[in-house]
mmCIF file of C-alpha atoms in Angstrom:
data_model
loop_
_atom_site.group_PDB
_atom_site.id
_atom_site.type_symbol
_atom_site.label_atom_id
_atom_site.label_comp_id
_atom_site.label_asym_id
_atom_site.label_seq_id
_atom_site.Cartn_x
_atom_site.Cartn_y
_atom_site.Cartn_z
ATOM 1 C CA MET A 1308 17.762 -23.241 6.291
ATOM 2 C CA ALA A 1309 17.885 -25.234 2.997
ATOM 3 C CA LYS A 1310 17.790 -23.536 -0.274
ATOM 4 C CA GLU A 1311 14.216 -23.789 -1.643
ATOM 5 C CA SER A 1312 13.998 -25.453 -5.158
ATOM 6 C CA TYR A 1313 11.761 -24.999 -7.351
ATOM 7 C CA LYS A 1314 9.923 -26.418 -10.289
ATOM 8 C CA ARG A 1315 10.816 -24.928 -13.760
ATOM 9 C CA ASP A 1316 6.978 -25.389 -14.964
ATOM 10 C CA LYS A 1317 6.053 -21.694 -14.656
ATOM 11 C CA PRO A 1318 7.050 -18.607 -16.754
ATOM 12 C CA HIS A 1319 10.250 -16.846 -15.289
ATOM 13 C CA VAL A 1320 10.499 -13.321 -14.441
ATOM 14 C CA ASN A 1321 13.844 -11.217 -13.228
ATOM 15 C CA ILE A 1322 12.264 -8.772 -10.901
ATOM 16 C CA GLY A 1323 14.267 -6.151 -8.662
ATOM 17 C CA THR A 1324 13.904 -3.692 -6.124
ATOM 18 C CA ILE A 1325 15.572 -0.155 -6.820
ATOM 19 C CA GLY A 1326 15.210 3.438 -4.840
ATOM 20 C CA HIS A 1327 16.535 6.061 -2.689
ATOM 21 C CA VAL A 1328 18.580 4.463 0.496
ATOM 22 C CA ASP A 1329 16.152 3.640 3.465
ATOM 23 C CA HIS A 1330 12.984 3.747 1.742
ATOM 24 C CA GLY A 1331 12.237 0.134 2.104
ATOM 25 C CA LYS A 1332 13.803 -2.004 -0.682
ATOM 26 C CA THR A 1333 15.013 -4.797 1.669
ATOM 27 C CA THR A 1334 11.829 -4.893 3.721
ATOM 28 C CA LEU A 1335 9.643 -4.935 0.915
ATOM 29 C CA THR A 1336 11.488 -8.004 -0.208
ATOM 30 C CA ALA A 1337 11.665 -9.514 2.984
ATOM 31 C CA ALA A 1338 7.790 -8.828 3.330
ATOM 32 C CA ILE A 1339 7.126 -10.071 -0.408
ATOM 33 C CA THR A 1340 8.661 -13.732 0.773
ATOM 34 C CA SER A 1341 6.909 -13.358 4.450
ATOM 35 C CA VAL A 1342 3.456 -12.795 2.546
ATOM 36 C CA LEU A 1343 4.304 -15.598 -0.418
ATOM 37 C CA ALA A 1344 5.602 -18.028 2.378
ATOM 38 C CA LYS A 1345 2.344 -18.211 4.503
ATOM 39 C CA GLN A 1346 0.690 -19.386 1.017
ATOM 40 C CA GLY A 1347 3.646 -22.079 0.921
ATOM 41 C CA LEU A 1348 5.010 -20.490 -2.402
ATOM 42 C CA ALA A 1349 8.405 -19.191 -0.898
ATOM 43 C CA LEU A 1350 11.124 -19.741 1.729
ATOM 44 C CA GLN A 1351 10.527 -16.363 4.144
ATOM 45 C CA ARG A 1352 13.740 -14.505 4.189
ATOM 46 C CA ASP A 1353 13.940 -11.747 6.820
ATOM 47 C CA PHE A 1354 16.011 -8.677 6.381
ATOM 48 C CA GLY A 1355 19.144 -9.962 8.059
ATOM 49 C CA SER A 1356 19.134 -12.873 5.622
ATOM 50 C CA ILE A 1357 18.794 -10.594 2.579
ATOM 51 C CA ASP A 1358 21.704 -8.032 4.005
ATOM 52 C CA LYS A 1359 24.042 -10.551 4.871
ATOM 53 C CA ALA A 1360 27.464 -8.769 4.780
ATOM 54 C CA PRO A 1361 28.224 -7.847 8.341
ATOM 55 C CA GLU A 1362 28.693 -4.046 7.267
ATOM 56 C CA GLU A 1363 25.654 -4.289 5.688
ATOM 57 C CA ARG A 1364 23.789 -5.094 8.975
ATOM 58 C CA GLU A 1365 25.925 -2.578 11.001
ATOM 59 C CA ARG A 1366 25.198 0.214 8.714
ATOM 60 C CA GLY A 1367 21.454 -0.671 8.214
ATOM 61 C CA ILE A 1368 22.030 -0.424 3.983
ATOM 62 C CA THR A 1369 22.364 -2.805 1.135
ATOM 63 C CA ILE A 1370 25.374 -2.558 -0.502
ATOM 64 C CA SER A 1371 25.614 -5.388 -3.146
ATOM 65 C CA THR A 1372 22.935 -6.814 -4.781
ATOM 66 C CA ALA A 1373 21.138 -9.699 -3.391
ATOM 67 C CA HIS A 1374 19.171 -12.481 -4.683
ATOM 68 C CA VAL A 1375 16.310 -13.786 -3.228
ATOM 69 C CA GLU A 1376 13.829 -16.620 -5.220
ATOM 70 C CA TYR A 1377 10.143 -16.951 -4.752
ATOM 71 C CA GLN A 1378 7.073 -18.072 -6.808
ATOM 72 C CA THR A 1379 3.097 -17.174 -7.298
ATOM 73 C CA LYS A 1380 0.355 -19.002 -8.372
ATOM 74 C CA LYS A 1381 1.676 -17.934 -11.857
ATOM 75 C CA ARG A 1382 4.977 -16.961 -12.374
ATOM 76 C CA HIS A 1383 8.771 -17.905 -10.586
ATOM 77 C CA TYR A 1384 10.630 -14.982 -9.584
ATOM 78 C CA ALA A 1385 14.344 -14.292 -9.269
ATOM 79 C CA HIS A 1386 14.298 -11.082 -7.198
ATOM 80 C CA ILE A 1387 17.579 -8.838 -6.979
ATOM 81 C CA ASP A 1388 17.380 -6.441 -3.991
ATOM 82 C CA CYS A 1389 19.499 -3.446 -5.207
ATOM 83 C CA PRO A 1390 21.457 -1.265 -3.005
ATOM 84 C CA GLY A 1391 20.278 2.307 -3.023
ATOM 85 C CA HIS A 1392 23.500 4.234 -1.712
ATOM 86 C CA ALA A 1393 25.271 6.732 -3.947
ATOM 87 C CA ASP A 1394 28.243 5.180 -3.109
ATOM 88 C CA TYR A 1395 27.016 1.347 -4.483
ATOM 89 C CA ILE A 1396 25.379 2.492 -7.420
ATOM 90 C CA LYS A 1397 27.196 0.494 -9.814
ATOM 91 C CA ASN A 1398 26.180 -2.541 -8.173
ATOM 92 C CA MET A 1399 22.375 -1.337 -8.895
ATOM 93 C CA ILE A 1400 23.447 -1.086 -12.776
ATOM 94 C CA THR A 1401 24.734 -4.975 -12.490
ATOM 95 C CA GLY A 1402 21.406 -5.961 -11.251
ATOM 96 C CA ALA A 1403 19.369 -3.734 -13.555
ATOM 97 C CA ALA A 1404 20.631 -4.975 -16.572
ATOM 98 C CA GLN A 1405 19.227 -8.439 -15.939
ATOM 99 C CA MET A 1406 15.508 -7.289 -15.066
ATOM 100 C CA ASP A 1407 12.151 -7.990 -16.860
ATOM 101 C CA GLY A 1408 10.629 -5.265 -14.414
ATOM 102 C CA ALA A 1409 11.413 -3.371 -11.321
ATOM 103 C CA ILE A 1410 9.562 -2.675 -8.391
ATOM 104 C CA LEU A 1411 10.520 1.525 -7.889
ATOM 105 C CA VAL A 1412 10.317 1.781 -3.739
ATOM 106 C CA VAL A 1413 9.740 5.316 -2.549
ATOM 107 C CA ALA A 1414 9.083 6.573 0.985
ATOM 108 C CA GLY A 1415 5.615 8.163 1.429
ATOM 109 C CA THR A 1416 7.136 10.027 4.349
ATOM 110 C CA ASP A 1417 9.988 11.685 2.167
ATOM 111 C CA GLY A 1418 8.845 11.454 -1.859
ATOM 112 C CA PRO A 1419 11.396 11.164 -4.392
ATOM 113 C CA MET A 1420 15.175 11.722 -3.495
ATOM 114 C CA PRO A 1421 18.366 12.442 -5.787
ATOM 115 C CA GLN A 1422 18.812 8.092 -5.641
ATOM 116 C CA THR A 1423 14.981 7.826 -6.856
ATOM 117 C CA ARG A 1424 15.744 9.886 -9.937
ATOM 118 C CA GLU A 1425 19.033 8.063 -10.364
ATOM 119 C CA HIS A 1426 17.683 5.064 -10.182
ATOM 120 C CA ILE A 1427 14.864 5.523 -12.663
ATOM 121 C CA LEU A 1428 17.292 7.389 -15.337
ATOM 122 C CA LEU A 1429 19.572 4.172 -14.705
ATOM 123 C CA ALA A 1430 16.402 1.564 -15.528
ATOM 124 C CA ARG A 1431 15.570 3.822 -18.456
ATOM 125 C CA GLN A 1432 19.260 3.548 -19.558
ATOM 126 C CA VAL A 1433 19.650 -0.228 -19.209
ATOM 127 C CA ASN A 1434 16.064 -0.865 -20.743
ATOM 128 C CA VAL A 1435 14.384 -2.195 -18.078
ATOM 129 C CA PRO A 1436 11.079 -2.676 -19.653
ATOM 130 C CA ALA A 1437 8.593 -2.555 -17.081
ATOM 131 C CA LEU A 1438 8.257 -0.757 -13.773
ATOM 132 C CA VAL A 1439 5.809 -0.536 -10.959
ATOM 133 C CA VAL A 1440 5.848 2.132 -7.954
ATOM 134 C CA TYR A 1441 5.463 1.038 -4.327
ATOM 135 C CA LEU A 1442 5.062 4.067 -2.126
ATOM 136 C CA ASN A 1443 6.157 2.990 1.142
ATOM 137 C CA LYS A 1444 5.639 4.445 4.642
ATOM 138 C CA VAL A 1445 2.093 5.478 4.059
ATOM 139 C CA ASP A 1446 1.001 4.246 7.146
ATOM 140 C CA ILE A 1447 3.086 7.371 9.061
ATOM 141 C CA ALA A 1448 2.488 9.856 6.245
ATOM 142 C CA ASP A 1449 0.195 12.416 5.971
ATOM 143 C CA PRO A 1450 -2.425 11.531 3.336
ATOM 144 C CA GLU A 1451 -2.261 15.009 1.323
ATOM 145 C CA LEU A 1452 1.650 14.448 1.173
ATOM 146 C CA ILE A 1453 1.155 10.918 -0.144
ATOM 147 C CA GLU A 1454 -1.375 12.578 -2.918
ATOM 148 C CA LEU A 1455 1.855 15.225 -3.531
ATOM 149 C CA VAL A 1456 4.191 12.586 -3.440
ATOM 150 C CA GLU A 1457 2.051 10.573 -6.150
ATOM 151 C CA LEU A 1458 1.663 13.400 -8.797
ATOM 152 C CA GLU A 1459 5.502 13.905 -8.378
ATOM 153 C CA LEU A 1460 6.467 10.472 -9.154
ATOM 154 C CA ARG A 1461 4.263 10.292 -12.028
ATOM 155 C CA GLU A 1462 5.950 13.623 -13.512
ATOM 156 C CA LEU A 1463 9.236 12.070 -12.737
ATOM 157 C CA LEU A 1464 8.631 9.122 -14.577
ATOM 158 C CA THR A 1465 7.120 10.876 -17.482
ATOM 159 C CA GLU A 1466 10.176 12.973 -17.813
ATOM 160 C CA TYR A 1467 12.442 9.726 -18.017
ATOM 161 C CA ASN A 1468 10.288 8.442 -20.959
ATOM 162 C CA PHE A 1469 8.296 5.913 -18.894
ATOM 163 C CA PRO A 1470 4.355 6.009 -18.897
ATOM 164 C CA GLY A 1471 4.073 8.173 -15.894
ATOM 165 C CA ASP A 1472 0.200 8.226 -16.031
ATOM 166 C CA ASP A 1473 -0.253 4.664 -16.437
ATOM 167 C CA ILE A 1474 2.591 3.228 -14.145
ATOM 168 C CA PRO A 1475 0.848 1.239 -11.077
ATOM 169 C CA ILE A 1476 1.416 3.146 -7.795
ATOM 170 C CA ILE A 1477 0.666 0.772 -4.822
ATOM 171 C CA LYS A 1478 0.724 2.150 -1.625
ATOM 172 C CA GLY A 1479 1.254 0.381 1.795
ATOM 173 C CA SER A 1480 3.860 -0.421 4.497
ATOM 174 C CA ALA A 1481 6.398 -2.923 3.826
ATOM 175 C CA LEU A 1482 7.182 -2.828 7.603
ATOM 176 C CA LYS A 1483 3.565 -3.868 8.343
ATOM 177 C CA ALA A 1484 3.106 -6.136 5.547
ATOM 178 C CA LEU A 1485 6.406 -7.978 7.460
ATOM 179 C CA ASP A 1486 5.260 -7.962 10.888
ATOM 180 C CA GLY A 1487 1.906 -9.969 9.628
#
């Protein structure tokens, strides 16, 4: 697959996916490229091409940061898919230090987990200026649980001096978006 080339005539944004292991960061990254590829704005990247290392594919986790490019009608994005596993947190820090904004991915089935908290703290410490939350797996979670998870997330974001009441929380299923 040839590398997509982009004209540099749009504002550039460094964005990243952060959050707990297995909450769907890489699946969301693949889904974003899939949706944008249908509009001719990206090269579609599947899960396996984002998690490239044999150990990543074997264990089903992201170990090193992966880089994906895409664009929308208004912006060009360099997207960093960060590892969520605690053993690879230093790789997340390296990626987060370059971010203009981050997508905090949280599984609606689990809610905030230890690396969710740690990633929010690290985003604050390296001054990631903007966050949006993607509440994933809402198709398989109880609607009342989703409401509780959203409240818990807003409190957690506020605890780390992010505007918890104002940060957008987008609810969806990265897997369903990826599957079309």
